[in-house]
XYZ file of C-alpha atoms in Angstrom:
425
model
C 60.268 44.469 -0.110
C 63.483 43.428 -1.814
C 66.500 41.283 -1.239
C 70.347 43.007 -0.762
C 70.845 42.958 -4.322
C 67.398 44.482 -5.285
C 65.553 42.189 -6.821
C 61.807 41.790 -5.444
C 61.348 38.532 -3.399
C 58.134 36.592 -3.661
C 57.802 33.746 -1.046
C 60.021 33.312 2.147
C 59.703 31.436 4.747
C 62.103 31.568 7.314
C 62.918 30.102 11.177
C 64.101 32.410 13.925
C 64.442 32.530 17.530
C 63.041 35.081 20.448
C 65.227 34.317 22.914
C 63.867 34.829 26.539
C 65.301 37.440 28.807
C 67.431 34.265 30.636
C 68.716 33.437 27.820
C 72.698 34.011 27.565
C 72.486 34.305 23.682
C 70.161 37.281 24.146
C 71.293 40.192 22.379
C 74.002 38.307 20.145
C 73.800 39.542 16.649
C 75.517 36.475 15.295
C 74.174 33.815 17.113
C 71.415 31.816 14.819
C 69.814 30.255 17.377
C 69.617 26.805 15.842
C 70.974 24.821 18.878
C 68.891 27.331 21.422
C 65.889 25.942 23.716
C 63.859 29.448 22.978
C 60.537 29.530 21.141
C 61.088 29.165 17.658
C 59.170 31.721 15.446
C 58.622 31.772 11.269
C 59.011 34.816 9.005
C 56.838 34.745 6.233
C 56.507 36.714 3.194
C 53.849 36.206 0.729
C 54.935 38.235 -1.976
C 52.503 41.145 -1.116
C 52.581 41.407 2.518
C 54.880 40.132 5.633
C 54.155 38.667 8.851
C 55.522 36.868 11.901
C 53.626 33.790 13.402
C 54.635 31.286 16.298
C 55.784 27.836 15.253
C 54.742 26.619 18.347
C 57.780 24.707 19.608
C 61.543 25.044 20.745
C 62.897 22.567 18.111
C 64.593 24.055 15.239
C 64.122 20.827 13.104
C 60.413 20.987 13.955
C 60.091 24.751 12.803
C 61.922 24.052 9.501
C 59.765 21.026 9.095
C 56.991 23.645 9.266
C 58.455 26.115 7.058
C 58.720 23.575 4.476
C 54.677 23.208 4.524
C 54.360 26.871 4.477
C 56.581 26.860 1.356
C 54.683 24.546 -0.440
C 51.285 25.688 0.521
C 52.677 29.313 -0.740
C 54.250 27.884 -3.614
C 52.234 29.847 -7.012
C 53.290 26.412 -8.802
C 51.802 24.305 -6.050
C 49.214 26.873 -6.105
C 48.131 26.506 -9.324
C 48.069 22.454 -8.884
C 45.923 23.081 -6.107
C 43.362 25.229 -8.064
C 43.173 22.765 -10.840
C 42.192 19.894 -8.396
C 39.739 21.779 -6.755
C 38.243 22.292 -10.112
C 38.667 19.074 -11.184
C 36.271 18.479 -8.423
C 33.817 20.689 -8.690
C 33.196 19.572 -12.452
C 32.850 16.204 -11.205
C 30.251 17.162 -8.785
C 28.189 19.294 -11.271
C 28.513 16.038 -13.751
C 26.724 13.789 -11.054
C 24.329 16.305 -10.179
C 23.586 16.701 -13.833
C 23.487 12.873 -14.198
C 20.935 12.317 -11.131
C 18.775 15.287 -12.873
C 18.847 13.302 -15.707
C 18.153 10.047 -13.700
C 15.288 11.479 -12.500
C 13.477 12.606 -15.378
C 13.974 9.394 -16.536
C 12.653 6.855 -13.870
C 9.527 5.407 -13.894
C 6.998 5.263 -11.788
C 6.796 1.306 -11.355
C 10.551 1.328 -11.808
C 10.793 3.466 -8.538
C 8.052 1.831 -6.820
C 9.745 -1.770 -7.077
C 12.881 0.002 -5.803
C 11.182 1.295 -2.852
C 9.920 -2.294 -2.038
C 13.265 -3.797 -2.504
C 14.202 -1.584 0.182
C 12.163 -3.235 2.506
C 13.384 -6.492 1.651
C 14.364 -7.443 5.304
C 11.151 -6.431 7.009
C 8.810 -8.782 8.242
C 6.072 -10.719 6.250
C 3.392 -8.263 7.514
C 4.996 -5.306 6.861
C 6.047 -6.223 3.537
C 2.359 -7.287 2.998
C 0.935 -4.132 4.130
C 3.848 -1.960 1.897
C 2.877 -3.921 -1.081
C -0.753 -3.152 -0.775
C 0.297 0.588 -0.715
C 2.605 0.071 -3.949
C -0.254 -1.593 -5.978
C -2.602 1.306 -4.456
C -0.223 3.690 -6.187
C 0.043 1.863 -9.373
C -3.186 1.330 -9.989
C -3.872 5.074 -9.768
C -0.914 6.150 -11.860
C -2.090 3.965 -14.434
C -5.808 5.279 -14.519
C -4.109 8.939 -14.497
C -1.737 7.869 -17.445
C 1.294 8.686 -15.154
C 4.373 7.463 -16.294
C 7.168 9.013 -14.852
C 8.074 9.479 -10.648
C 8.469 13.385 -11.640
C 5.408 13.884 -13.417
C 2.939 13.552 -10.128
C 2.458 16.589 -8.470
C 1.472 18.087 -5.197
C -1.746 18.966 -6.660
C -2.361 15.547 -8.079
C -1.978 13.856 -4.846
C -3.993 16.220 -3.359
C -6.587 15.670 -5.767
C -6.198 11.792 -5.224
C -6.574 12.145 -1.356
C -10.036 13.599 -1.542
C -11.547 10.794 -3.571
C -10.881 8.141 -0.685
C -13.614 6.937 0.724
C -15.443 3.745 1.477
C -17.760 3.562 -1.195
C -15.259 5.052 -3.727
C -16.038 4.255 -7.431
C -12.316 2.580 -7.915
C -11.241 -0.397 -5.931
C -7.703 1.534 -5.085
C -9.690 4.840 -3.611
C -12.056 2.697 -1.472
C -10.798 3.059 1.865
C -12.362 3.694 5.643
C -10.546 6.366 7.534
C -8.220 4.180 9.324
C -6.841 2.609 6.425
C -6.701 6.113 4.582
C -4.298 7.317 7.635
C -1.801 4.270 7.068
C -1.685 4.608 3.240
C -1.180 8.174 3.908
C 1.727 7.473 5.866
C 3.334 4.847 3.712
C 2.627 6.740 0.581
C 4.421 9.875 2.018
C 7.264 7.279 3.016
C 7.571 6.301 -0.593
C 8.142 9.790 -1.652
C 10.219 10.730 1.234
C 12.732 7.891 0.533
C 12.506 8.601 -3.210
C 13.352 12.466 -2.285
C 16.247 11.125 -0.104
C 18.006 9.395 -2.972
C 17.622 11.896 -5.680
C 14.912 10.025 -7.621
C 13.014 13.605 -7.266
C 14.336 16.696 -6.150
C 11.274 17.387 -3.877
C 8.572 15.470 -2.349
C 4.996 15.942 -3.562
C 3.667 14.311 -0.901
C 5.053 16.344 2.128
C 2.335 18.769 2.979
C -1.011 16.560 2.455
C -3.223 16.760 5.729
C -3.385 13.830 7.930
C -6.554 11.243 7.748
C -7.225 11.189 11.683
C -8.681 7.489 11.843
C -11.976 6.451 13.476
C -11.529 3.436 15.442
C -14.362 0.703 15.742
C -15.809 0.721 19.596
C -14.163 -1.722 21.407
C -16.313 -4.436 22.476
C -14.082 -6.661 25.182
C -15.631 -10.840 26.142
C -16.792 -10.798 29.887
C -15.706 -13.954 31.561
C -19.043 -15.350 31.251
C -18.907 -14.300 27.342
C -15.360 -15.962 27.454
C -16.963 -19.539 28.792
C -19.482 -19.533 26.338
C -17.512 -19.384 23.531
C -15.090 -22.440 24.864
C -18.726 -24.139 25.243
C -19.555 -23.067 22.042
C -16.581 -25.133 20.128
C -17.843 -28.712 19.997
C -20.856 -28.248 19.020
C -19.995 -25.885 16.011
C -17.186 -28.032 15.329
C -19.819 -31.149 15.139
C -21.098 -28.922 12.399
C -18.746 -28.582 10.396
C -17.527 -30.754 7.110
C -13.970 -30.936 6.499
C -10.821 -30.803 8.710
C -12.850 -27.818 10.943
C -14.915 -30.626 11.974
C -11.610 -32.028 14.034
C -10.534 -28.818 15.098
C -12.018 -28.813 18.392
C -9.264 -29.045 20.856
C -6.892 -26.344 17.968
C -9.793 -23.793 18.710
C -10.140 -24.066 22.311
C -5.792 -23.627 22.603
C -6.222 -20.791 20.122
C -8.890 -18.931 22.528
C -7.397 -19.915 25.888
C -3.715 -18.692 24.647
C -4.744 -15.254 22.855
C -6.788 -14.639 25.977
C -4.570 -15.111 28.250
C -1.573 -13.721 26.909
C -3.022 -10.630 25.111
C -0.653 -11.863 21.887
C -2.443 -11.058 18.198
C -3.599 -14.003 16.650
C -1.062 -14.186 14.159
C 1.544 -14.744 16.796
C -0.315 -17.239 18.606
C -0.847 -19.429 14.948
C 2.740 -19.028 14.560
C 3.837 -20.257 17.935
C 6.568 -22.630 17.587
C 6.542 -25.800 20.397
C 10.376 -24.566 21.119
C 9.163 -21.198 22.585
C 6.858 -22.922 25.273
C 8.537 -24.796 28.083
C 6.753 -26.255 31.214
C 4.806 -23.275 31.713
C 7.273 -20.662 30.533
C 6.586 -18.526 27.078
C 9.262 -16.944 25.296
C 8.924 -15.457 21.631
C 8.777 -12.850 19.389
C 5.846 -10.879 17.790
C 5.583 -11.064 14.062
C 4.861 -7.324 13.769
C 7.627 -5.263 15.817
C 9.838 -8.347 16.747
C 9.055 -7.296 20.544
C 9.894 -9.973 22.968
C 7.294 -11.570 25.130
C 8.182 -13.688 28.203
C 5.651 -14.774 30.565
C 4.017 -17.675 32.909
C 1.386 -19.535 30.994
C -1.852 -20.755 33.272
C -2.494 -23.971 33.620
C -5.428 -24.289 31.381
C -3.474 -22.767 28.678
C -0.498 -25.418 29.317
C -2.840 -28.214 29.418
C -4.582 -27.274 26.041
C -1.587 -26.747 24.297
C -0.413 -30.066 25.276
C -3.275 -31.934 23.846
C -2.080 -31.148 20.764
C 0.045 -33.669 19.821
C 3.400 -32.597 17.077
C 1.822 -35.803 14.962
C -1.194 -34.556 14.208
C -2.078 -34.721 10.405
C -2.705 -31.552 8.648
C -0.240 -29.099 11.386
C 3.239 -28.888 10.876
C 4.987 -30.820 13.761
C 7.189 -28.013 14.941
C 4.174 -25.455 15.418
C 1.130 -25.787 17.784
C -1.585 -24.428 15.191
C 0.274 -23.783 12.099
C -1.300 -25.963 9.426
C 0.589 -28.005 6.741
C 0.371 -26.535 2.715
C -0.124 -23.228 4.295
C 3.530 -21.001 3.795
C 2.136 -17.327 4.490
C 1.036 -16.058 7.624
C -1.343 -13.600 5.932
C -3.137 -16.969 4.381
C -2.936 -18.604 7.967
C -4.312 -15.973 9.895
C -6.977 -14.937 6.996
C -8.101 -18.797 7.439
C -8.368 -18.660 10.841
C -10.326 -15.695 11.081
C -12.846 -16.933 8.844
C -13.775 -20.208 10.631
C -13.884 -18.089 13.664
C -16.178 -15.710 12.159
C -18.762 -18.905 11.398
C -18.986 -19.424 15.198
C -21.103 -16.448 15.681
C -24.395 -18.246 15.033
C -23.408 -20.728 17.985
C -22.781 -17.513 20.332
C -25.147 -14.764 20.116
C -23.254 -12.248 21.780
C -24.895 -8.939 23.114
C -23.338 -5.726 24.796
C -24.476 -3.812 27.815
C -27.154 -2.608 26.138
C -28.698 -5.901 24.814
C -27.331 -5.070 20.981
C -25.925 -8.076 19.515
C -22.454 -7.875 18.446
C -20.356 -10.251 16.325
C -17.018 -12.320 18.115
C -13.447 -11.775 16.357
C -10.411 -13.235 17.661
C -9.005 -9.682 18.550
C -11.837 -9.173 21.058
C -9.738 -11.805 23.619
C -6.414 -9.293 22.736
C -9.019 -6.234 23.860
C -10.584 -8.584 27.079
C -6.540 -8.907 27.919
C -5.678 -5.310 27.988
C -9.482 -4.080 30.006
C -9.637 -6.918 32.098
C -5.660 -5.433 33.413
C -6.834 -1.725 33.273
C -9.873 -2.423 35.318
C -7.733 -4.573 37.778
C -5.865 -1.435 38.542
C -2.741 -1.972 36.172
C -0.991 0.713 35.259
C -1.704 1.954 31.572
C 2.390 1.768 31.010
C 1.962 -1.756 32.200
C -0.689 -2.899 29.911
C 0.640 -1.328 26.861
C 4.292 -3.124 27.659
C 2.278 -6.365 28.096
C 0.585 -5.792 24.544
C 3.885 -5.383 23.026
C 2.474 -1.785 21.460
C 5.698 0.508 20.392
C 4.150 3.341 22.225
C 1.839 4.289 25.128
C 0.205 6.807 23.035
C -1.225 3.644 20.667
C -2.681 2.042 24.201
C -3.886 4.859 25.089
C -5.662 5.405 21.939
C -7.387 2.262 22.266
C -8.189 1.917 25.310
C -9.146 5.251 26.378
C -13.123 4.373 27.493
C -11.643 1.797 30.391
C -8.415 4.361 31.754
C -11.369 6.366 32.527
C -13.431 3.861 33.901
C -10.668 2.611 35.653
C -9.968 6.292 37.025
C -14.073 6.327 38.427
C -13.348 2.839 40.161
C -10.577 4.286 41.742
C -12.262 7.743 43.027
C -15.231 5.643 44.116
C -13.018 3.272 46.300
C -11.066 6.926 47.700
C -14.394 8.022 48.613
C -15.286 4.772 50.225
C -12.134 4.994 52.294
C -12.637 8.339 53.178
C -15.646 7.744 54.528
C -14.610 5.102 56.399
C -12.246 7.667 58.124
C -14.752 9.868 58.911
C -15.010 12.672 56.256
C -18.249 12.246 54.816
C -19.690 13.779 51.214
C -22.461 15.715 51.360
């Protein structure tokens, strides 16, 4: 296209008006349309083709602003500047990608594991302990395999290592039962997923590892009679001990009653602050998940806790059961677990088949859950009272008692129907 002088036009963007039928200026060839209220359009020629587009306005001034933007966009010099800017951004992105690749090739496994642990610094003490244990397993294995860099770990190496995990494995880091294997595999996969997400490695070598199906030990709850026997065994047990445990009768009684009546984990009972109990009201949060626990305490529990003076020696005044000199919850629960295990010679518990079984504190939590299920509580309610994050966890642990409850309900239904005159053959 040429201008009137015959010179080829490069870029043209101009405003014009399309008059409506009722406009008095329609058909007037000399009226430019600047003051007219009719729709404004743009005539655009980019040096190769021409087109007409609506300015989507009736204002000449706004149409001119749009035309100016179009001229700037089509200006060859500004197009070159935009291309140069796009090339600069592309080069920077390529350099960053190359830098990440170099970093991935350079980072050691030890540095990656340390950074991973730091990324969980705000987690609970129990979570940090679990992740630290998993990190130590990875460190021990990599040292034995002489692995230095993170990118040296391949899917084949991890699959080979997974196959060596068992209870009687040669190396300590591989010595795990199925439940521990399952938990460790979840955390190990989380580590490699994290490393991939922040570009420490290009591909996740653990993503296709098959899960390990845990085999949970059979749950053995205490009957009400066995629980009373447990309380009665406290005094003779303490009298047989030396050192501070000899004076622990009130503490053990309070711990057993609190855990049996609330279903809380041992660590949550031991770390229970006095401020969490007001009269017979309990309001606290679990150490494992931070879940809220709010309920009313039975009189026996309130009395047992009230018997624990805040001025006792060897116990922190802010807590009922946390001993002085102990700073970590893991140490606290481990200490109590050992003392409770030493009570077994004074208990001689047997299951329904007459087989002896050892007592441990988690059985009080199990007893709490199972008694509720057998009393007709819905599984969802029991799960919430246990502060499980998923009802599947509750069902997985207590499935046999869920079935027993259904059998009891069926028996009651049949009894009711029989009373209505509907007999069963």
